[in-house]
PDB file of C-alpha atoms in Angstrom:
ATOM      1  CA  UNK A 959       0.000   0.000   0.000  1.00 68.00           C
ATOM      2  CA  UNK A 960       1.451   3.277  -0.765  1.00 92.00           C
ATOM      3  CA  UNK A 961      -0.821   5.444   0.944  1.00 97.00           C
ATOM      4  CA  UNK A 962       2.428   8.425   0.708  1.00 98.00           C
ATOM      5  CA  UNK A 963       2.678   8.798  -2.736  1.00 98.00           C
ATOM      6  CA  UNK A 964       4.123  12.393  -2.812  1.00 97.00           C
ATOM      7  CA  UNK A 965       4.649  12.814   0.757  1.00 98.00           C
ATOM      8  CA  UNK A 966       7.239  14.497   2.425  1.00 98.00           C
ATOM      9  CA  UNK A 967       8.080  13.825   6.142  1.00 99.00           C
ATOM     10  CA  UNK A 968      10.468  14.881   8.787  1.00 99.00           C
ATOM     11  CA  UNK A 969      11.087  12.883  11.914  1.00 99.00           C
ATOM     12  CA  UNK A 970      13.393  13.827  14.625  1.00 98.00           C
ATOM     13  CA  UNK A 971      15.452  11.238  16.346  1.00 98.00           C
ATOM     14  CA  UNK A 972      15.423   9.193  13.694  1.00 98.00           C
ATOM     15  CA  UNK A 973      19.194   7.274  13.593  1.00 98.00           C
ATOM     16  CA  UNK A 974      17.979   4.329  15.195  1.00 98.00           C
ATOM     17  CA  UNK A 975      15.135   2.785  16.767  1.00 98.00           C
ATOM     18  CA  UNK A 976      11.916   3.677  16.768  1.00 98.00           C
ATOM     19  CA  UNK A 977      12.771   6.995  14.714  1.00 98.00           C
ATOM     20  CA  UNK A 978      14.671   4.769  12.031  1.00 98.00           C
ATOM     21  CA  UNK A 979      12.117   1.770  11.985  1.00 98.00           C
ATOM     22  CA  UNK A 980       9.133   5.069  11.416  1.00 98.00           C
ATOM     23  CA  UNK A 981      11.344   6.392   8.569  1.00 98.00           C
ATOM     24  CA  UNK A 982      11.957   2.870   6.681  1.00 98.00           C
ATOM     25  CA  UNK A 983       7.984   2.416   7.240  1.00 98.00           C
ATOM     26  CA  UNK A 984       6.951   5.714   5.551  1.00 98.00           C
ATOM     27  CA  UNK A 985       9.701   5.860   3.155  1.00 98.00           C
ATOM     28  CA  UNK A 986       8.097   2.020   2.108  1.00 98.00           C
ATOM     29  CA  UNK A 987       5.073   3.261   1.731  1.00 98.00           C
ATOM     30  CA  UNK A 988       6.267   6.145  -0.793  1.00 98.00           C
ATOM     31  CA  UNK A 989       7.287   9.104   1.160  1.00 98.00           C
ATOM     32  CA  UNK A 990      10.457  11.339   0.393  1.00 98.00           C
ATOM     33  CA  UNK A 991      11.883  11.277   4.623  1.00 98.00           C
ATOM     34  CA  UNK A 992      14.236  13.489   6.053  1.00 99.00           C
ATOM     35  CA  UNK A 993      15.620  11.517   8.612  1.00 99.00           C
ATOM     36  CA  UNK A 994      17.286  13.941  11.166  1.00 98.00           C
ATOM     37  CA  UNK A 995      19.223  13.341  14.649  1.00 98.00           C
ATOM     38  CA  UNK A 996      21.432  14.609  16.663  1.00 98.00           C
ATOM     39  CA  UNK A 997      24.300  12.190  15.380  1.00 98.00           C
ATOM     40  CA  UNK A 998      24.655  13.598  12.330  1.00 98.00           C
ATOM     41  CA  UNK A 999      26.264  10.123  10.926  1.00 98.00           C
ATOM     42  CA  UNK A1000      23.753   7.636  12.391  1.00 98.00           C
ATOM     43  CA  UNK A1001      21.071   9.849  10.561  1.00 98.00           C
ATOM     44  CA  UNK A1002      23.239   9.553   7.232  1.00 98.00           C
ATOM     45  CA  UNK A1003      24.137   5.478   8.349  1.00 98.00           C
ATOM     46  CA  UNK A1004      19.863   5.568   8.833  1.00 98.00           C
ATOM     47  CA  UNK A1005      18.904   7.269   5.598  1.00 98.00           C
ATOM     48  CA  UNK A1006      21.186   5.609   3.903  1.00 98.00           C
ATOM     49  CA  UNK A1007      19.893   2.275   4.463  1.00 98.00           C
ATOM     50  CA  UNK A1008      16.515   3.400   3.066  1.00 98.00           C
ATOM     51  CA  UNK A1009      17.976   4.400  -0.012  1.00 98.00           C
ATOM     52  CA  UNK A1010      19.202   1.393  -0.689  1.00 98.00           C
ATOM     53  CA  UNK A1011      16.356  -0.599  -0.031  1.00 98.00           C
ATOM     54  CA  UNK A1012      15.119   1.605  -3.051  1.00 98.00           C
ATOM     55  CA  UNK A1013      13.640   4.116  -0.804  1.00 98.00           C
ATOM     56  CA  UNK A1014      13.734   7.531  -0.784  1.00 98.00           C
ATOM     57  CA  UNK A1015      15.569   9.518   1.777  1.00 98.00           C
ATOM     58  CA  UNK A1016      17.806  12.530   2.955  1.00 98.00           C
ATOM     59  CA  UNK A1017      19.986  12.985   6.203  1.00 98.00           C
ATOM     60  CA  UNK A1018      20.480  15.858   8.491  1.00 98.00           C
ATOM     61  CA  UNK A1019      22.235  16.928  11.655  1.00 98.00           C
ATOM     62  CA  UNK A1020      19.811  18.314  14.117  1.00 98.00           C
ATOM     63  CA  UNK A1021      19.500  19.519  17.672  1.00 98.00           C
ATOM     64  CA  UNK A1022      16.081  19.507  18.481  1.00 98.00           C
ATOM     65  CA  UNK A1023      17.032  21.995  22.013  1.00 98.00           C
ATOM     66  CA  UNK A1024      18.562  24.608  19.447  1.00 98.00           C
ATOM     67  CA  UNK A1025      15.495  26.670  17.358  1.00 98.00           C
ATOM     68  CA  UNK A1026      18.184  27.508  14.921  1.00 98.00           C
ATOM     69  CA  UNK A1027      18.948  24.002  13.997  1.00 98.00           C
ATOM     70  CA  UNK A1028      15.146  22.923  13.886  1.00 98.00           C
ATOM     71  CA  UNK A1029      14.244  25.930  11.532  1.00 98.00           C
ATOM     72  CA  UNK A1030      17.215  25.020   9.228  1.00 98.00           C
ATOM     73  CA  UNK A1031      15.800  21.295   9.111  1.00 98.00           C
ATOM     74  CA  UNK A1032      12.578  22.211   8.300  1.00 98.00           C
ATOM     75  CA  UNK A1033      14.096  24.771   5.713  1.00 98.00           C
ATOM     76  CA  UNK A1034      16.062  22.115   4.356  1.00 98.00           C
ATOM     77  CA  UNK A1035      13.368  19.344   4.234  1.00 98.00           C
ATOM     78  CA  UNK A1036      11.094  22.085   2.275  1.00 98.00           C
ATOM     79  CA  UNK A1037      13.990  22.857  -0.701  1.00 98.00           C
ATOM     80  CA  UNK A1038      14.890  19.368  -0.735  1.00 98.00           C
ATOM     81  CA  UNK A1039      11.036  17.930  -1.249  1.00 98.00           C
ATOM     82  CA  UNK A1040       9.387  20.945  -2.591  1.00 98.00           C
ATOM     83  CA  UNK A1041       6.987  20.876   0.386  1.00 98.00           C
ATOM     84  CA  UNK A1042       6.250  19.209   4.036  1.00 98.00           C
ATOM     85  CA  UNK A1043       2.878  17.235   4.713  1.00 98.00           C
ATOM     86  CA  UNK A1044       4.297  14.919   8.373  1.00 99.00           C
ATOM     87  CA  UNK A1045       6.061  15.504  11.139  1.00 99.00           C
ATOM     88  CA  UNK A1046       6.893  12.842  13.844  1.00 99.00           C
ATOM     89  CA  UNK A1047       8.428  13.970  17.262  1.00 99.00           C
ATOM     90  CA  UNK A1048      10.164  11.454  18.484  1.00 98.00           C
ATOM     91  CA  UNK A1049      13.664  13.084  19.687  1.00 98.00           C
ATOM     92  CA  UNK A1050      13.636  12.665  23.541  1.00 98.00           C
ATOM     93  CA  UNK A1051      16.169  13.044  26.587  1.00 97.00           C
ATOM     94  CA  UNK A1052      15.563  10.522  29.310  1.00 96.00           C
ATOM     95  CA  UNK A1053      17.836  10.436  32.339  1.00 95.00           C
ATOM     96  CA  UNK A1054      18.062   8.021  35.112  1.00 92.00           C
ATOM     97  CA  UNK A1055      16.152   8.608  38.568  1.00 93.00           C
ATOM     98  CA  UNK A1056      18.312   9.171  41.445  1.00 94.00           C
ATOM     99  CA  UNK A1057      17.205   7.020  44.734  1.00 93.00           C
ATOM    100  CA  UNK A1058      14.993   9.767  46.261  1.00 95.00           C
ATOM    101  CA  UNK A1059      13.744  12.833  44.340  1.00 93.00           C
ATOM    102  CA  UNK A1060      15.076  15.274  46.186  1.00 95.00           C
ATOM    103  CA  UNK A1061      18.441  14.774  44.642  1.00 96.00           C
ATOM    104  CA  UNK A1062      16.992  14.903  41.233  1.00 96.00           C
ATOM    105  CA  UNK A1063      19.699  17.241  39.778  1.00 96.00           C
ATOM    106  CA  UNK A1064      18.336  20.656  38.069  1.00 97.00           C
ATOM    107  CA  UNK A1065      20.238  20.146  35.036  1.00 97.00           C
ATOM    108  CA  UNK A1066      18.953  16.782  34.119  1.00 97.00           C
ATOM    109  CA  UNK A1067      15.355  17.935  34.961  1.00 97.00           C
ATOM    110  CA  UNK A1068      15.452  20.852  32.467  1.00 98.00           C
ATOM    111  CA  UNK A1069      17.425  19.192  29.851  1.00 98.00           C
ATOM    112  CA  UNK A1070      14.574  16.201  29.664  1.00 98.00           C
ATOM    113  CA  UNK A1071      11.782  18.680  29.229  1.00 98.00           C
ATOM    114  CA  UNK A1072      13.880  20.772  26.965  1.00 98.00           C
ATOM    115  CA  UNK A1073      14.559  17.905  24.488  1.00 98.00           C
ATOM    116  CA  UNK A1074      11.599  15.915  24.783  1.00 98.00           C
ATOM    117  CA  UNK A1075       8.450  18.486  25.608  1.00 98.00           C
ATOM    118  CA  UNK A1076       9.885  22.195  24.242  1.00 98.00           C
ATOM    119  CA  UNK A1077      11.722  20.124  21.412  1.00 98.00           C
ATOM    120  CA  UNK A1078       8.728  18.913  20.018  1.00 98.00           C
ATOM    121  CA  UNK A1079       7.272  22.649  20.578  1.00 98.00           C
ATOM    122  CA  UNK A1080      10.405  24.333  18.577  1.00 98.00           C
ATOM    123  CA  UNK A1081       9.729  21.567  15.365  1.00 99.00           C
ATOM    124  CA  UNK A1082       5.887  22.319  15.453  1.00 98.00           C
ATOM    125  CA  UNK A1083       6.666  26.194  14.922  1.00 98.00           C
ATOM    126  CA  UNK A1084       8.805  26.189  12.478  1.00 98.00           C
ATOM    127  CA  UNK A1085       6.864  23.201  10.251  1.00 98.00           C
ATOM    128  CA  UNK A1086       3.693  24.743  10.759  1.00 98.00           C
ATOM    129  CA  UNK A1087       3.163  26.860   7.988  1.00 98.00           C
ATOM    130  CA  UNK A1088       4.253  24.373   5.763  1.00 98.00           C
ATOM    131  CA  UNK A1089       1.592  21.129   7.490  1.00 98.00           C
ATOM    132  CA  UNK A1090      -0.870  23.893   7.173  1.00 98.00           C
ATOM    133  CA  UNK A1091      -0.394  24.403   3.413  1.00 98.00           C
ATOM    134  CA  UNK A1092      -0.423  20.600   2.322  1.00 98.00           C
ATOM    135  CA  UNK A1093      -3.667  20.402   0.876  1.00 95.00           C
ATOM    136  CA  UNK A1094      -5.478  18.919   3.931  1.00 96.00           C
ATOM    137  CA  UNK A1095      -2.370  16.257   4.235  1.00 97.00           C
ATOM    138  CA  UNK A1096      -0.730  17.908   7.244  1.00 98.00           C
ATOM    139  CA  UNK A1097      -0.329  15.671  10.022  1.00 99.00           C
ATOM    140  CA  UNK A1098       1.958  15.884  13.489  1.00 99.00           C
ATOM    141  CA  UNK A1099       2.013  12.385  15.334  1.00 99.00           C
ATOM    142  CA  UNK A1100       4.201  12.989  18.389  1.00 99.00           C
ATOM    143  CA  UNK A1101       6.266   9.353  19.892  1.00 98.00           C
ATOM    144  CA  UNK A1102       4.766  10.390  23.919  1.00 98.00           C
ATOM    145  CA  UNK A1103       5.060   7.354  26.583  1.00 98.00           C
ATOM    146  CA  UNK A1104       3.154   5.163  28.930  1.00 97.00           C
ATOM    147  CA  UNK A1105       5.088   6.962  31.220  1.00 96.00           C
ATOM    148  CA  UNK A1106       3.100   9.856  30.744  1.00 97.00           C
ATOM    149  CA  UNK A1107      -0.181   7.636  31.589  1.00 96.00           C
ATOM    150  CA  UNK A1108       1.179   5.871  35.235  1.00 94.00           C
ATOM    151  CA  UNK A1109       3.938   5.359  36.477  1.00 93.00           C
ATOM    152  CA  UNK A1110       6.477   3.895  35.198  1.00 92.00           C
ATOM    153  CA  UNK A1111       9.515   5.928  36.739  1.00 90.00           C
ATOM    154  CA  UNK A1112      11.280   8.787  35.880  1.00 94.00           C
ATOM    155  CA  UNK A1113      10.235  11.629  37.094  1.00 96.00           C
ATOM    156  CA  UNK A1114      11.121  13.741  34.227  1.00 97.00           C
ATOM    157  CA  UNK A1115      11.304  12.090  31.441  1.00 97.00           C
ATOM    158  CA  UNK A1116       7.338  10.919  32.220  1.00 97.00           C
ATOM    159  CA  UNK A1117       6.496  14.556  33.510  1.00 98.00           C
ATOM    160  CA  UNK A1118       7.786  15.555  29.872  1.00 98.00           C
ATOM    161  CA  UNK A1119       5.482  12.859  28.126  1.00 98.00           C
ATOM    162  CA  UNK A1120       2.679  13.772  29.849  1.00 98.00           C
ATOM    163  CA  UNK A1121       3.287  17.595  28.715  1.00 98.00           C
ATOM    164  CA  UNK A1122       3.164  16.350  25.193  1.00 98.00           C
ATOM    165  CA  UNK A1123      -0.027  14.527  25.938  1.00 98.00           C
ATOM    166  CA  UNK A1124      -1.069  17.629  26.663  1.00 98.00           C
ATOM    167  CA  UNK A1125       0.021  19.671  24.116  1.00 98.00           C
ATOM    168  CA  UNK A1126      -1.084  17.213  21.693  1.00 98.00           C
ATOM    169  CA  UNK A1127      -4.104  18.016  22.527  1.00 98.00           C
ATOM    170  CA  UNK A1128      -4.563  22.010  23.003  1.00 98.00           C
ATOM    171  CA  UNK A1129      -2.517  21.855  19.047  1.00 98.00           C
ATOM    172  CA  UNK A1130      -4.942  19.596  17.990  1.00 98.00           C
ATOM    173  CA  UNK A1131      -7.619  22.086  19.164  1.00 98.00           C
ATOM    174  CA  UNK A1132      -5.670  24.967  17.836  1.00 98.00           C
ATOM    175  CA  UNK A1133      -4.602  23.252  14.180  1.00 98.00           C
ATOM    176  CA  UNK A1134      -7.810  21.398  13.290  1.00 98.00           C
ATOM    177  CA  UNK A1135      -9.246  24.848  11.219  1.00 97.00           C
ATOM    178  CA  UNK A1136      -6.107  24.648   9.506  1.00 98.00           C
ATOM    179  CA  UNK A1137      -6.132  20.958   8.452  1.00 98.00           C
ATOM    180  CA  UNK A1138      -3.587  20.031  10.437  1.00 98.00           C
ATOM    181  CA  UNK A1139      -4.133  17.132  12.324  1.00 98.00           C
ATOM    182  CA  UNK A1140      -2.232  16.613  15.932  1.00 99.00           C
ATOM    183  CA  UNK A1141      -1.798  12.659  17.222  1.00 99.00           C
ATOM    184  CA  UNK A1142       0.477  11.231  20.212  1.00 98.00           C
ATOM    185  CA  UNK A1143       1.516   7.125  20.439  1.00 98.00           C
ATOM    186  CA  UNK A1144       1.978   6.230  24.076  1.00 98.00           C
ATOM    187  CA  UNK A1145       4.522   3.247  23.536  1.00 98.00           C
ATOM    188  CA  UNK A1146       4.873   0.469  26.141  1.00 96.00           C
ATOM    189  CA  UNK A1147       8.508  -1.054  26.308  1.00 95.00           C
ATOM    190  CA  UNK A1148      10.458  -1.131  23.059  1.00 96.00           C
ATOM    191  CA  UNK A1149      13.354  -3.266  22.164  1.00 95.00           C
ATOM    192  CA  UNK A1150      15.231  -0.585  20.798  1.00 94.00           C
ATOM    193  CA  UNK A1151      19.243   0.010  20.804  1.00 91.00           C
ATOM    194  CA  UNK A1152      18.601   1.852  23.980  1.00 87.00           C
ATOM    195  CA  UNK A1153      18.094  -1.764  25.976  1.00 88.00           C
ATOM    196  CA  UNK A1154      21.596  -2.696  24.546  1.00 87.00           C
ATOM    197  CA  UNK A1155      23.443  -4.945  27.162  1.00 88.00           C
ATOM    198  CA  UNK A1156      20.156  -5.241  29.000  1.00 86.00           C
ATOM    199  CA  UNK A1157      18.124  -7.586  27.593  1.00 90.00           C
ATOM    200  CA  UNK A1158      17.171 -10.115  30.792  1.00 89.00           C
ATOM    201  CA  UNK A1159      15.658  -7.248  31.887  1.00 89.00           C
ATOM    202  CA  UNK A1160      13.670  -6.958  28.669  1.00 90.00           C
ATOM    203  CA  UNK A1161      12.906 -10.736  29.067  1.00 90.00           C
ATOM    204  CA  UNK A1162      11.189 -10.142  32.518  1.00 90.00           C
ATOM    205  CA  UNK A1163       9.308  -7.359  31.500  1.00 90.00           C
ATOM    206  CA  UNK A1164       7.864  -9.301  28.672  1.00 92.00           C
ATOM    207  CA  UNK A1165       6.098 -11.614  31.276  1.00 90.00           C
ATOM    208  CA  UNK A1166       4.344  -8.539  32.747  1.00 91.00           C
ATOM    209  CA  UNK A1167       2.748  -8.140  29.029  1.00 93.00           C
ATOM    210  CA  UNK A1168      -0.927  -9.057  28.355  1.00 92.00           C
ATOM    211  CA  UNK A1169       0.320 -10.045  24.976  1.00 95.00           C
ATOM    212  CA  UNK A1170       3.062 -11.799  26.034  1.00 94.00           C
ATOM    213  CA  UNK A1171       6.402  -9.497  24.846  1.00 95.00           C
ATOM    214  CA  UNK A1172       7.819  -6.230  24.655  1.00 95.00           C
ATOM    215  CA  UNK A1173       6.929  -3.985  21.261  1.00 97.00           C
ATOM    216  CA  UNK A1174       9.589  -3.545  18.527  1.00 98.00           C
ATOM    217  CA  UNK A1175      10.390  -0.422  16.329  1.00 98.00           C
ATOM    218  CA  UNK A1176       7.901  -1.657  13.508  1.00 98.00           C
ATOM    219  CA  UNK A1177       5.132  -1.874  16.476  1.00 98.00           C
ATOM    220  CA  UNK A1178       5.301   1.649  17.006  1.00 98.00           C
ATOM    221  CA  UNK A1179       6.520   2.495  13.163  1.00 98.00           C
ATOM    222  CA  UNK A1180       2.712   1.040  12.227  1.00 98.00           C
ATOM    223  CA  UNK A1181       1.062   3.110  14.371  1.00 98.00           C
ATOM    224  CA  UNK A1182       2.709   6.204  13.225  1.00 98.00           C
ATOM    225  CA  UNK A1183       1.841   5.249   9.414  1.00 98.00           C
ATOM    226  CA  UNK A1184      -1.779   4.908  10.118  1.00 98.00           C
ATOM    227  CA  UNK A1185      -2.311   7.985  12.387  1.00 98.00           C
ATOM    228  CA  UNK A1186       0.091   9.778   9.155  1.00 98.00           C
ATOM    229  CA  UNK A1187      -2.116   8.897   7.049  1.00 98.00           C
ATOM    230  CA  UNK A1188      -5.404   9.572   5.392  1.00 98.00           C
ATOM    231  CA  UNK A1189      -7.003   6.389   6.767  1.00 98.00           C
ATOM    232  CA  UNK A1190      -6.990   8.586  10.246  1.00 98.00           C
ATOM    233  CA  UNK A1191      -7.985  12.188   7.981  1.00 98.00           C
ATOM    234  CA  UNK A1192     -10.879  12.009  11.197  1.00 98.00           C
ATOM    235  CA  UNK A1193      -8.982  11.507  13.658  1.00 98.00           C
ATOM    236  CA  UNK A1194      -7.043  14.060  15.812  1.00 98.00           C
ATOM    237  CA  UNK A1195      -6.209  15.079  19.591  1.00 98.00           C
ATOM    238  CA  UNK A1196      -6.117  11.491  20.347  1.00 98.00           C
ATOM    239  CA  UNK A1197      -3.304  10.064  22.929  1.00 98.00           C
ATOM    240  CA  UNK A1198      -3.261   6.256  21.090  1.00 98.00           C
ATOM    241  CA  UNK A1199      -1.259   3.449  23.566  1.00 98.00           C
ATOM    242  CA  UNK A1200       0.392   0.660  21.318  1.00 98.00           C
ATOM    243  CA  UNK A1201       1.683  -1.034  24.944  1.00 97.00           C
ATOM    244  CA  UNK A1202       1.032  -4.915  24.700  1.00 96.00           C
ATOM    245  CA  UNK A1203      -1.872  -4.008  27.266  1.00 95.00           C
ATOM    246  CA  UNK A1204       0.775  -2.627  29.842  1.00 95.00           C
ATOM    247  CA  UNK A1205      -2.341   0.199  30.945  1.00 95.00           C
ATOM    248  CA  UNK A1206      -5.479  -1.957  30.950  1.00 92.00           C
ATOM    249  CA  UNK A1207      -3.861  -3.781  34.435  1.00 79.00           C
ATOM    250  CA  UNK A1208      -1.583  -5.019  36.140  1.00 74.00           C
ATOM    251  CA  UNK A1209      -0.765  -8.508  35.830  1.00 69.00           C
ATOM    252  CA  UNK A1210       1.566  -9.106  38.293  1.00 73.00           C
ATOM    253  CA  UNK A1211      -1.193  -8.140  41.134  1.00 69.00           C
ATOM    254  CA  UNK A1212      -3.907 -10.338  39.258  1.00 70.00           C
ATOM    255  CA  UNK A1213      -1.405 -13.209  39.389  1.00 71.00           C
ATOM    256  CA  UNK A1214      -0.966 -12.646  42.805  1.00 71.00           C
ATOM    257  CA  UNK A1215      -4.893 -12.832  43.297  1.00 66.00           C
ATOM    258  CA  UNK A1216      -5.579 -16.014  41.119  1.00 70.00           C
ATOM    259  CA  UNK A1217      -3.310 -18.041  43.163  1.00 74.00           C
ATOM    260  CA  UNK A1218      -4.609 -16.990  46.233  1.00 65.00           C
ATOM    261  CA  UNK A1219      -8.293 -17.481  45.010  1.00 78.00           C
ATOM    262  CA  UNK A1220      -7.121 -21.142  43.971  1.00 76.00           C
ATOM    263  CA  UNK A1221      -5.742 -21.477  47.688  1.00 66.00           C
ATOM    264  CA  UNK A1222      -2.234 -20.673  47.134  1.00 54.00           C
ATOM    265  CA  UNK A1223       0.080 -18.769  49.082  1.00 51.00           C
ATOM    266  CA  UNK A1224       0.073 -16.133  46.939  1.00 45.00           C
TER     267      UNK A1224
END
């Protein structure tokens, strides 16, 4: 199906993961991407390997915390394609919790909700003008967290999905008389290159699953095409979870209450 026949599309954060695995699925399905991260080479390494699946796609350098860098992407996306119709927000900064929030270091705090919340913010200005004059085809589907939804841990990096939750929402709102449509996926655990080195803890978490595993890149990468697309032209605002079930309950606690229902210790 190419449903992005003349597309063009920016994503942020897009070397690896689920940025990449977004970028190969559009690209597939006839987009021209501009596949953009702060490693300016993993971009190119990403962007390249789309082209030579047959693909097409473009590479760029891009700090999502510097407005300078996010206006020259968009600039660069528009001369190279002509035009902009998709953006996907999926740059993010997530830092480890310290044992008790009070020692939660400023620093790390602001530079979360810099990259991941006011990130998003600083691409949606300055591709705006250009969603809003793609025929009806402008879409924003921000990469947000089931972190933003309960708790999962850290503090700021979840405080900073939730904000895009949020603003996903009051843009949606705001856009809609422009025909731009606004969408957030909440992702469960991915097995992305960030869970390098730690995959037994991947393995446990898939038990905790309804379904059984963690998500991959492609998992999320669907999501994104079909909230992209024109098979969601009436749908906007919407927070979508693609989680394995991870936020309809929680499994290890109904375990716990089946066996002691059955007469076990629990």
């Amino acid at each position: 199906m190419m449903r992005f026949d003349g597309y063009a599309v920016l994503l942020t954060g897009a070397g690896r993961g689920i940025g990449e695995a977004t970028a190969r699925r559009l690209a597939a399905e006839g987009a021209r991407v501009l596949v953009t991260d702060l490693d300016g080479p993993r971009a190119e390494s990403a962007a390249a390997g789309i082209r030579e699946a047959g693909f097409r796609a473009e590479a760029l350098a891009c700090d999502v915390a510097d407005r300078a860098a996010v206006e020259a992407a968009v600039a660069y996306a528009v001369e190279r394609f002509g035009r902009l119709d998709v953006l996907v927000n999926n740059a993010f900064s997530c830092h480890p919790d310290p044992p008790l929030a009070e020692d939660l270091p400023d620093d790390e705090w602001a530079r979360d909700l810099d990259i991941t919340l006011t990130g998003a913010l600083r691409c949606v200005r300055a591709a705006m003008p250009h969603l809003a004059a793609a025929d009806g085809r402008g879409a924003i589907v921000n990469i947000g967290s089931v972190n933003g939804e309960q708790d999962f841990g850290n503090h700021a990096y979840s405080a900073a999905k939730a904000g895009l939750a949020s603003l996903t929402r009051t843009l949606a709102g705001q856009c809609a008389a422009r025909g731009v449509r606004v969408n957030l996926i909440a992702p469960g655990t991915v097995h992305t290159p960030n869970w390098s080195g730690r995959e037994a803890a991947l393995s446990k978490a898939a038990s905790l699953y309804p379904l059984g595993r963690v998500g991959l890149p492609e998992d999320i990468a669907a999501a994104v095409a079909f909230l992209a697309s024109q098979d969601a032209s009436w749908v906007t605002g919407v927070t979508l979870p693609v989680d394995g079930g991870i936020l309809i309950g929680n499994v290890a606690l109904r375990g716990v209450l089946k066996r002691a229902w059955r007469g076990g210790e629990g």
